[in-house]
XYZ file of C-alpha atoms in Angstrom:
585
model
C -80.497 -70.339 120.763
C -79.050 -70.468 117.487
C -82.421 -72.187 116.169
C -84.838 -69.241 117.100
C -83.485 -66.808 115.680
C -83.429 -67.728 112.290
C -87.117 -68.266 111.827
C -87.249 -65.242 113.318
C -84.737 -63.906 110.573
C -86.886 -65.757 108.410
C -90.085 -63.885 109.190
C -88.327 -60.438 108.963
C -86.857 -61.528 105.103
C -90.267 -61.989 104.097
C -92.100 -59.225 105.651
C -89.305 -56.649 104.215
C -89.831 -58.628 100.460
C -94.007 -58.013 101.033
C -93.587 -54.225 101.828
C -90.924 -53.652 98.714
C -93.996 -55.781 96.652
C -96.324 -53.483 98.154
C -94.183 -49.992 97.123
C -93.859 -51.466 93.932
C -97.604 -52.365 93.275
C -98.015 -48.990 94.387
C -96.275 -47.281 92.481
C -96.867 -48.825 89.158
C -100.493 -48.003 90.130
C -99.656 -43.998 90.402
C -102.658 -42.715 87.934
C -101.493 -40.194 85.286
C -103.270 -37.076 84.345
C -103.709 -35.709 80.882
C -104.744 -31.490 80.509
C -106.352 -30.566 77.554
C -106.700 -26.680 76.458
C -109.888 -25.114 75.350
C -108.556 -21.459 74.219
C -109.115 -18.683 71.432
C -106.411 -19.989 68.828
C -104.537 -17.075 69.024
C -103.256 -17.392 72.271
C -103.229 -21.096 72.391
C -99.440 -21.332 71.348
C -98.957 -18.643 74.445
C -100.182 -20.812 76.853
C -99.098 -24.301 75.402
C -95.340 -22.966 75.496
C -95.160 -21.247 79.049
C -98.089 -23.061 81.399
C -96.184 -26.226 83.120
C -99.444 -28.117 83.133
C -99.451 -27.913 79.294
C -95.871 -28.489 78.861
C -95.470 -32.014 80.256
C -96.975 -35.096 78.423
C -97.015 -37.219 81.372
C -98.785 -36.143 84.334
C -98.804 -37.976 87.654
C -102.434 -37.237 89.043
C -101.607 -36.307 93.450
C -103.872 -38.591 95.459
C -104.265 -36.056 97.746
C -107.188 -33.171 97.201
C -105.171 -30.594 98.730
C -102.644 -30.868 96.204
C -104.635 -30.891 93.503
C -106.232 -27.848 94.348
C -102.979 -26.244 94.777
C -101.864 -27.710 91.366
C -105.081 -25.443 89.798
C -104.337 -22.610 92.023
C -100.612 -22.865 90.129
C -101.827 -22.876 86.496
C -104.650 -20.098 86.682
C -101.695 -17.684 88.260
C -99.404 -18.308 85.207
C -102.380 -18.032 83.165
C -103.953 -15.159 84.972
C -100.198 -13.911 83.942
C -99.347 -14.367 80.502
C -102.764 -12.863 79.458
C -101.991 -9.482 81.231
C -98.766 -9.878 79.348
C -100.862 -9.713 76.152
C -103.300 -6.536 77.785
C -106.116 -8.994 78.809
C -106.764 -8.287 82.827
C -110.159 -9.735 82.773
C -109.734 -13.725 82.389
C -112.010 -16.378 83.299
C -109.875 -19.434 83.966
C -111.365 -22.732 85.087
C -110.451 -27.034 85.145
C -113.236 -29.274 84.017
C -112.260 -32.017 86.720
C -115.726 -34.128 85.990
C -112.950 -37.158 84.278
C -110.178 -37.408 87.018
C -107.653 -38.691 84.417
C -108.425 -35.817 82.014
C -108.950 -32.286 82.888
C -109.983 -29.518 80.876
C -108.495 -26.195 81.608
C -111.011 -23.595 80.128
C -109.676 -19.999 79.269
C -111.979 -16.816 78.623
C -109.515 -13.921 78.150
C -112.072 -11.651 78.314
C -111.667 -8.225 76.706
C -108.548 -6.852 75.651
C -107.027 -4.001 76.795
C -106.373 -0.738 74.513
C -104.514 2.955 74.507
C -106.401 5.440 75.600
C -103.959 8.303 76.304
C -100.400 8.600 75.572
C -98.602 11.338 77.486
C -94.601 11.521 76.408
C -92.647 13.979 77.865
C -88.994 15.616 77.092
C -86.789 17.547 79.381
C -83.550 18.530 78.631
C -81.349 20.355 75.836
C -83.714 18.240 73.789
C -86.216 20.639 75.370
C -85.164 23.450 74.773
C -82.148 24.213 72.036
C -82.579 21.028 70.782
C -82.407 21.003 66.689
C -85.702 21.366 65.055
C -87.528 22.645 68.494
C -90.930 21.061 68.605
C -91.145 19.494 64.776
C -88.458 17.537 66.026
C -90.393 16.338 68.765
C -93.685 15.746 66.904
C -91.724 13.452 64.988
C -90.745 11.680 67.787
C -94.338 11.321 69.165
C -95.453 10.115 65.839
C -92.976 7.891 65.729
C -94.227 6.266 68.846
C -95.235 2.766 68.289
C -98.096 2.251 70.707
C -100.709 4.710 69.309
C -104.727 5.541 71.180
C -106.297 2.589 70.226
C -103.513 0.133 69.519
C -104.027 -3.337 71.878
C -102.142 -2.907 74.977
C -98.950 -5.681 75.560
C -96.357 -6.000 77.764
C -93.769 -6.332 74.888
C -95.123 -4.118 72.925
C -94.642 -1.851 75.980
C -91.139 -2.218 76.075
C -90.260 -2.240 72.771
C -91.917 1.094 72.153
C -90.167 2.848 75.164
C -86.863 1.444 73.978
C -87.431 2.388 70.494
C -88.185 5.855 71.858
C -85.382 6.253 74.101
C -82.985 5.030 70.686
C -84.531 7.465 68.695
C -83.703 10.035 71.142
C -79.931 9.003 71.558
C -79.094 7.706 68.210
C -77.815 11.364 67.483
C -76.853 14.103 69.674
C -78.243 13.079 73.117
C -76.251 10.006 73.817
C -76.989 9.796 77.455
C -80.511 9.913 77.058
C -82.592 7.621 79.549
C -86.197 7.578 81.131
C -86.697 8.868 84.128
C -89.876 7.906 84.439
C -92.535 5.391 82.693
C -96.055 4.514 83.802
C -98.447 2.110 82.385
C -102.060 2.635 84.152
C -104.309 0.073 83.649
C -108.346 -0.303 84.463
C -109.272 -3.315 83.907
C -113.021 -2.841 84.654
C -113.297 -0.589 81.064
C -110.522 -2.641 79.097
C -108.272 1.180 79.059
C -104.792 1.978 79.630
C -103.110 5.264 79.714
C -99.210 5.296 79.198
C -96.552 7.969 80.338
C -93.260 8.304 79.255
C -90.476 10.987 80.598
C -87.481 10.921 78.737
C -84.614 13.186 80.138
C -82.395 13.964 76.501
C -78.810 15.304 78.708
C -76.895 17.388 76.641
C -75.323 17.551 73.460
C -72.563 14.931 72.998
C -69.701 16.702 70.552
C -66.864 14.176 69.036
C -63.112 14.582 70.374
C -60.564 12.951 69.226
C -59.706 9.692 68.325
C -58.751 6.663 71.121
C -56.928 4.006 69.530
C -56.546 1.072 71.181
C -54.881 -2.841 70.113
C -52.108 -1.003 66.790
C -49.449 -3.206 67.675
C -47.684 -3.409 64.054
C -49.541 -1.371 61.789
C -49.139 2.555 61.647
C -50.886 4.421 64.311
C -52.296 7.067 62.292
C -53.524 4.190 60.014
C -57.362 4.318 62.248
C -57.769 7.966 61.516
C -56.695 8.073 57.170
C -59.970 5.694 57.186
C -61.890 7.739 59.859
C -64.818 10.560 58.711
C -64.981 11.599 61.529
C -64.755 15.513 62.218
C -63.834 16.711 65.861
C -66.524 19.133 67.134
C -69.346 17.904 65.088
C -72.512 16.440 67.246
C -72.835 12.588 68.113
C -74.451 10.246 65.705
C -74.368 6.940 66.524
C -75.059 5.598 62.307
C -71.936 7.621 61.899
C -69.564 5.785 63.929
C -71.303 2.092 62.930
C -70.370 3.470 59.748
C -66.809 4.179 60.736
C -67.122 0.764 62.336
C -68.074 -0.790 59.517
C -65.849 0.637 57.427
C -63.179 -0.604 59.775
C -63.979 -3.811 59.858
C -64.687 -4.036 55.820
C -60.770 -3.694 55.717
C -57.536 -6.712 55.687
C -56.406 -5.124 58.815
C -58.234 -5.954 61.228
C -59.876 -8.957 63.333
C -62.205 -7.019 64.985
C -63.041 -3.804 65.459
C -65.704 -1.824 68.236
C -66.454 2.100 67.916
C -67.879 3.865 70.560
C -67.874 6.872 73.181
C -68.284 7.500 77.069
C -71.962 8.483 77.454
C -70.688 10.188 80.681
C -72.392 13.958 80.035
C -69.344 15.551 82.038
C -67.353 14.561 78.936
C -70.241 16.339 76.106
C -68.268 18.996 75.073
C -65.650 16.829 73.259
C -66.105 13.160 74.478
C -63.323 10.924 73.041
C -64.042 8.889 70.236
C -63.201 4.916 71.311
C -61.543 2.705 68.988
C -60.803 -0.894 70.423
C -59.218 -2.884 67.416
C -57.262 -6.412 67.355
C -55.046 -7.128 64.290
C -55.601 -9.915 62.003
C -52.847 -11.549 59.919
C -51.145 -9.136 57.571
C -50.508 -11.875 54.976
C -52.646 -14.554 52.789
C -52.277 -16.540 50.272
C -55.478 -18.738 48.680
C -56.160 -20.820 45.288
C -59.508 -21.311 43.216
C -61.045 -22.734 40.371
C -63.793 -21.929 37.976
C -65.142 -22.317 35.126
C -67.312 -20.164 32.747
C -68.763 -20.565 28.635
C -66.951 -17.297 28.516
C -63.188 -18.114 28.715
C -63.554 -21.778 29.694
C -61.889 -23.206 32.622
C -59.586 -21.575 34.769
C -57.776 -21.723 38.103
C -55.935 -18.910 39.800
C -53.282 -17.985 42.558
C -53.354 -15.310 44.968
C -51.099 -13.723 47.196
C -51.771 -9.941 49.826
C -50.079 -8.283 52.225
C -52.237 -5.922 54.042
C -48.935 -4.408 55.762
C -46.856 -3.693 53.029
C -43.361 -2.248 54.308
C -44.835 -1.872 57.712
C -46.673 1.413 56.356
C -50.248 -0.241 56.045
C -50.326 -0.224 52.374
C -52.212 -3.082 51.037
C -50.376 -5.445 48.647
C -52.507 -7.872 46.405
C -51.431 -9.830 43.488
C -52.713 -12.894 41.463
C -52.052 -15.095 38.756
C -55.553 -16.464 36.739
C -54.973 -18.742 34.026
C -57.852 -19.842 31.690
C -58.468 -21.733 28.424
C -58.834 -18.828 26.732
C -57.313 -15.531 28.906
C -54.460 -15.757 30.913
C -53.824 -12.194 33.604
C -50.620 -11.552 35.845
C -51.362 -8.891 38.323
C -49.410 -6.742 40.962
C -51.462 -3.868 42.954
C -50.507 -1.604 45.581
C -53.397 0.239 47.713
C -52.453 3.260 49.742
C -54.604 4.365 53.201
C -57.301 6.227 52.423
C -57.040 10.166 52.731
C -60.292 10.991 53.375
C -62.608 10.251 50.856
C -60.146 9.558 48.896
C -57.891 6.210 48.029
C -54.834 6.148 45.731
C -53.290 2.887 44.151
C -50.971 1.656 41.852
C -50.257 -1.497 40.240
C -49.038 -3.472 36.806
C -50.849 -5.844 34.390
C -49.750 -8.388 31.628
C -52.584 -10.297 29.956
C -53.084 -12.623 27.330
C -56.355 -13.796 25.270
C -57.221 -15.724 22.692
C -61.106 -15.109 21.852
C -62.904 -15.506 18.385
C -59.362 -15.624 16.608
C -58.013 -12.593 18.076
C -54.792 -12.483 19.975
C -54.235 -9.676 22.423
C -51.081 -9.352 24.218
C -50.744 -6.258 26.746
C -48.589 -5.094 29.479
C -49.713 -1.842 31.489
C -48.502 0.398 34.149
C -51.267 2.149 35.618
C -52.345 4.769 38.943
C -55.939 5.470 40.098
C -58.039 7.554 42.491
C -60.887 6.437 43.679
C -63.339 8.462 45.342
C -66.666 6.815 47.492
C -69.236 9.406 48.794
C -72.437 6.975 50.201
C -73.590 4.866 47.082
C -71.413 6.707 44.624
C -67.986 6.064 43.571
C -65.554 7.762 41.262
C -62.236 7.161 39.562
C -59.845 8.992 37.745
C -57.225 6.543 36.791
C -54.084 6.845 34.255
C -52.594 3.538 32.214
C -49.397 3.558 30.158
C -50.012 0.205 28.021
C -48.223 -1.625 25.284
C -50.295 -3.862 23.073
C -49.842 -6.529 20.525
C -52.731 -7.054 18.513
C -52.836 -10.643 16.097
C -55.902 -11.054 14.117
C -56.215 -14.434 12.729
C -55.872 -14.153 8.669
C -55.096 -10.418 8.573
C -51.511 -8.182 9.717
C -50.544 -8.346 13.103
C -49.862 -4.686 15.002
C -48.679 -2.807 18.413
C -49.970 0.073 19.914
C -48.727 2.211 22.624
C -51.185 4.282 24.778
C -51.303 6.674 27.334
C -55.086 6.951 28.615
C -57.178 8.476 30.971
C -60.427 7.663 32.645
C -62.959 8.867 34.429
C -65.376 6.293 35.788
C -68.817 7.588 37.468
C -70.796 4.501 39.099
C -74.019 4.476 41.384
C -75.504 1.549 43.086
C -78.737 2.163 44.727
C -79.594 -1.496 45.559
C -80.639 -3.541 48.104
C -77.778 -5.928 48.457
C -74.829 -5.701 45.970
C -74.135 -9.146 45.591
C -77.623 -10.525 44.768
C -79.976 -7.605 44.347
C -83.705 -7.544 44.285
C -84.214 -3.962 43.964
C -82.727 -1.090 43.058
C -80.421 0.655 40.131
C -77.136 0.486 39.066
C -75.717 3.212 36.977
C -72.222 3.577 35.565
C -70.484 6.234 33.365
C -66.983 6.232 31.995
C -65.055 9.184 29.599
C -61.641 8.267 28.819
C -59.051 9.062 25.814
C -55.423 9.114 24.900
C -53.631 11.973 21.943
C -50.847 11.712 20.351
C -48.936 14.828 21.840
C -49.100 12.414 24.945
C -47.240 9.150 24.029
C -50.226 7.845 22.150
C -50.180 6.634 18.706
C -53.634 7.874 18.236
C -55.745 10.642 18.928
C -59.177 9.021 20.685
C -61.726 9.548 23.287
C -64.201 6.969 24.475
C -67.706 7.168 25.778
C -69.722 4.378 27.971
C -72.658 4.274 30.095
C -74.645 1.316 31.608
C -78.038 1.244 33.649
C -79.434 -2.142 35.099
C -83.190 -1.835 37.059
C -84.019 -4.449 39.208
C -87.929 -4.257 40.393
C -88.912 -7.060 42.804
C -92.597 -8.566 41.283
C -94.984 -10.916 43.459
C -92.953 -10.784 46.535
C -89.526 -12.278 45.647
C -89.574 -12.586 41.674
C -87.333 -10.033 39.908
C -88.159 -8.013 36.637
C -84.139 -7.226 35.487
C -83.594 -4.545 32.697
C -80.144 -4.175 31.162
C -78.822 -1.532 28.934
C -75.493 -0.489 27.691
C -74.295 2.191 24.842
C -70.075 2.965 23.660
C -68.803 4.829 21.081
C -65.077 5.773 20.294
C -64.690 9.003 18.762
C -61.141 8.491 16.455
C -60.450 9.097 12.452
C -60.525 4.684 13.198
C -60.145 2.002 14.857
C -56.198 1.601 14.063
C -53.991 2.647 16.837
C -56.974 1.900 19.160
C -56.498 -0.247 22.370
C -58.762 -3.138 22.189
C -59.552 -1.613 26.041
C -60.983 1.518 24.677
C -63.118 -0.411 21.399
C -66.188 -2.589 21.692
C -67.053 -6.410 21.009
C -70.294 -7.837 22.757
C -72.310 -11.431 22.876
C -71.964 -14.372 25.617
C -73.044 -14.085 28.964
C -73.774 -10.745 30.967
C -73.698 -9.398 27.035
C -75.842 -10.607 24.379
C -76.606 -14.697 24.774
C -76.907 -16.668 21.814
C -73.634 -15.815 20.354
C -70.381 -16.994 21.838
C -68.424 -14.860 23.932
C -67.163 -11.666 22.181
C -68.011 -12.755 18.681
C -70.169 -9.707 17.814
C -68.137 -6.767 16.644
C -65.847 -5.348 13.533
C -64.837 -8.770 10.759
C -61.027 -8.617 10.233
C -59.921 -11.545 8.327
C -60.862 -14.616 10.351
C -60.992 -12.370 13.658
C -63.824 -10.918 15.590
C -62.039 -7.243 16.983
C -63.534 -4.278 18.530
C -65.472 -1.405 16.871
C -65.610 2.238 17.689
C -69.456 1.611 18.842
C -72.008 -0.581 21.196
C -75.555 -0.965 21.834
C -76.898 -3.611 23.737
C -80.219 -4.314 25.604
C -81.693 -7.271 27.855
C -85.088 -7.747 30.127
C -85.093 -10.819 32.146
C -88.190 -11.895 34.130
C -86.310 -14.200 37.395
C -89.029 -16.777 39.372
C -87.623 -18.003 43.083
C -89.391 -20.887 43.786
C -87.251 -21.628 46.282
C -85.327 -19.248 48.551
C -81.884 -20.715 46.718
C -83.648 -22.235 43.308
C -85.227 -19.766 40.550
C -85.750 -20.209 36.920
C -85.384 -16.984 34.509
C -86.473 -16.571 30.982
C -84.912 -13.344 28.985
C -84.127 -11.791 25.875
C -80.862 -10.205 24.302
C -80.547 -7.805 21.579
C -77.379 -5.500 20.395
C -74.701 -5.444 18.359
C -70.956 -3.863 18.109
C -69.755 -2.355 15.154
C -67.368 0.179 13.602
C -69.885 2.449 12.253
C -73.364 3.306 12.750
C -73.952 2.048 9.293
C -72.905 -1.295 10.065
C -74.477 -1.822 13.124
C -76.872 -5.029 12.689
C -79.423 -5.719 15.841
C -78.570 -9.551 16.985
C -81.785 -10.920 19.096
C -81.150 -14.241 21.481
C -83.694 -15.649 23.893
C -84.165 -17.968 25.907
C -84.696 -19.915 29.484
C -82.043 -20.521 32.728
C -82.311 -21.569 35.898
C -80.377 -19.757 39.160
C -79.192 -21.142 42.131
C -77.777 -18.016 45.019
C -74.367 -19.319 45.693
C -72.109 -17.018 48.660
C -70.772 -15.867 45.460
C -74.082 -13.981 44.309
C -76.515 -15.989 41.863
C -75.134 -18.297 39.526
C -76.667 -19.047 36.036
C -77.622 -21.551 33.776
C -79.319 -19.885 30.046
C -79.996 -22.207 27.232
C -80.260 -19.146 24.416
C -81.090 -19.202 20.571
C -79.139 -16.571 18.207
C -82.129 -15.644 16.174
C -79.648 -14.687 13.137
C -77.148 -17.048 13.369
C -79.877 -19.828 13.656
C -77.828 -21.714 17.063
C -78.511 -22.507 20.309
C -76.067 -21.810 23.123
C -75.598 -22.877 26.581
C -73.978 -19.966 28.897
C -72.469 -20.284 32.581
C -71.751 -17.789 35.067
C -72.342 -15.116 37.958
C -75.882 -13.851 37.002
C -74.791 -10.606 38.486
C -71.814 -8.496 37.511
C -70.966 -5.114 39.085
């Protein structure tokens, strides 16, 4: 018994080894299939990224006819697809299956689609009361990005009812929507016509204010930085603005501005403020180093909840080779436009054998209306003034200023393009605890204009003068010394001014000029070449024009663009290397 079945057992074992040999033969055999495009080149990418056939490196070819055919069937669908996507409705779509390992998938899109009529439509207050009446809405309709004639695409489509339907409720109508949208296509002549309703709602007015997340700050903190007036109509670039703003400040974490699009709620729909608090209190260390005051590290320390009032605390401690600065400021919540602070200074140089030691209460206002800024601020200072080889002195000054400043450029921290303009009138008198009568002029203008795409044609120009019987009783603050970097390059840092014994120290007037050609040829690498002229002096009679030239290189840093300028002082016959921010504001 026992010996027939294991020849039978035998048999089995071998006959179960053959058909695994078999499978395996088989499947090592499985022919692969390659599909090769033939396509006008600008739709080739379309149909290499979204047709599955095209996709996959590594076909296996079916054995079976049937599902081949339903393989082709598959691909000319998505084709047949993605070109109506792109306006063509026409295609011609075909596989080349004369080499069974390697089919070619022939596309004709035929003709594509264009506008032929454009029909948009408003109802609504938009309609009817709606601001401008029907110049409004021809702006609208020109605005329309699909124009009679344009090629017809799906996403082009969408995108142009969308950016319709924001244009419409990006002010006043903020629950705008379509109520209807048609896009009729005839293949047979290539022509579409497209129909757009847009329904505007009514007028959305601002309410109040609805402040949520204020755990520790002061709940009427939100509305000191809000501009927003109750009653005035809905504009959405108003409250990213007020969003913005927001966000700009220590306070907060995060910060999202918006209303209830519900039209029941138009008349004075409440204005949504969702905010999380970030932590009140930081502390941070640096170090730097620049041609201009040499190497330095500094301290910092803010609060940005001061006395649980909101007020923003920020102090530092920089220490350099050549300048050493304590500060203590205090920022108040804005009212308004407007932003008060307060704060004391001590600071100590050492620069081209002059020793300046000040201490200085001071108060300001600042003012911000768009890309404008004022500032009327008020400094009581103390300075002691030691010129190397001459007397020593000590002044006391109160002063004044008034600082007007306009930046109408592209990005503040690296600009491209654009203007900056600045303007400052300040003074002290002796009636008012100054030890001399004086009143001080400056302006500045910089011009950036971009050239060849991203190269940058800078011009710099900046003219003081200090009206005052002279220079004695004079804060070095309110006089004028120029040369190093961001001044006149060639000459070392504050060296060009008034001669007092071995010192270089201020002068009751300043010209200075610069026009610097900057060449990316890299998105982060450029190379600049530039010249310098100006001079600072005590009278116009004095004044002597000091030229420098030269070449740099600049490499954008988060910081804005840093520099590297190799410059020759035409007079003093000397070349120079200067380091630092390219851009100063």
């Amino acid at each position: 018994m026992r010996s027939g079945v294991r020849p039978a057992l035998r048999r089995g074992l071998r006959l179960a080894a053959l058909a695994l040999t078999l499978a395996a033969g088989g499947a090592l055999a499985q022919e692969t299939l390659e599909v090769r495009l033939q396509a006008p080149d600008e739709l080739r990418p379309l149909l290499e990224r979204h047709v599955r056939l095209l996709r996959q490196e590594a076909l296996e070819l079916p054995e079976e006819p049937a599902d081949r055919s339903a393989m082709t069937r598959r691909a000319r669908r998505e084709v047949a697809g993605l070109l109506a996507t792109e306006g063509y409705f026409s295609p011609r779509v075909r596989f080349d299956r004369s080499d069974a390992r390697a089919w070619l998938l022939e596309v004709e899109p035929g003709p594509r689609t264009v506008i032929a009529q454009v029909e948009l439509q408003f109802v609504g207050e938009i309609a009817t009361s709606g601001p401008g009446g029907s110049e409004y809405l021809d702006l609208l309709r020109a605005g329309w990005s699909l124009p009679v004639g344009a090629p017809f695409s799906q996403g082009g489509w969408d995108g142009a009812k969308q950016a319709l339907l924001d244009a419409v409720a990006a002010r006043r109508y903020a629950a705008a929507r379509i109520v209807d949208s048609r896009a009729e296509i005839d293949p047979e002549s290539a022509r579409a016509t497209l129909r757009v309703r847009i329904d505007s709602g009514p007028t959305f007015y601002l309410g109040e204010l609805d402040v949520e997340g204020l755990e520790h700050l002061p709940v009427d903190l939100v509305e000191r930085y809000s501009q927003l007036e109750p009653g005035s109509p809905y504009d959405r670039e108003a409250l990213l603005a007020f969003q913005t703003e927001l966000q700009n400040t220590p306070h907060f974490g995060s910060v999202i501005v918006d209303i209830e699009r519900d039209p029941t709620l138009s008349s004075a729909v409440p204005v949504r403020v969702r905010v999380t608090e970030a932590l009140p209190r930081y502390a941070g260390a640096g170090a730097g180093y620049s041609t201009n005051t040499g190497a330095r590290v500094e301290f910092s320390y803010r609060d940005s909840n001061l006395r649980k009032r909101g007020w923003e605390f920020s102090s530092g401690l920089r220490i350099e080779e050549r300048r050493q600065a304590l500060f203590a400021d205090v920022f108040l919540p804005p009212r308004g436009r407007d932003r008060d602070s307060f704060g004391a200074l001590y600071e100590a140089s050492d620069l081209e054998g002059l020793k300046i030691d000040s201490q200085a209460l001071g108060a300001a206002r600042t003012t911000l209306r768009g890309d404008i800024e004022t500032q009327l601020a008020l400094r009581l200072q103390h300075e002691n003034v030691e010129p190397s080889g001459a007397p020593s002195r000590s002044t006391n000054t109160l002063s004044a200023n008034w600082t007007w400043k306009k930046r109408a450029v592209d990005n503040v921290l690296d600009p491209t393009s654009g203007y900056v303009l600045e303007f400052q009138v300040g003074g002290g008198s002796k009636t008012l605890l100054s030890d001399q009568d004086f009143l001080r002029f400056y302006s500045r203008v910089a011009r950036y204009q971009p050239v060849r795409g991203t190269d940058v044609f800078i011009l710099r120009g900046e003219a003081g003068v200090t009206l005052a019987d002279s220079r004695e009783g004079v804060p070095q603050d309110f006089l004028f010394r120029s040369g190093g970097a961001q001044s006149v390059r060639g000459y070392d840092y504050q060296s060009l001014g008034v001669k007092e014994g071995n010192a270089t120290v201020g002068g009751r007037y300043l010209a200075t000029a610069s026009a610097e050609y900057v060449r990316w040829f890299q998105p982060q690498w450029g190379a600049a070449v530039f010249v310098d002229a100006g001079d600072a002096a005590d009278t116009r009679a004095d004044y002597d024009l000091r030229v420098g030239y030269g070449v740099g290189a600049r490499w954008r840093s988060p910081a804005g663009p840093l520099a590297i300028d190799l410059a020759w002082g035409h007079q003093e016959r000397s070349l120079r290397l200067h380091f630092g921010v390219a851009v100063a504001f």
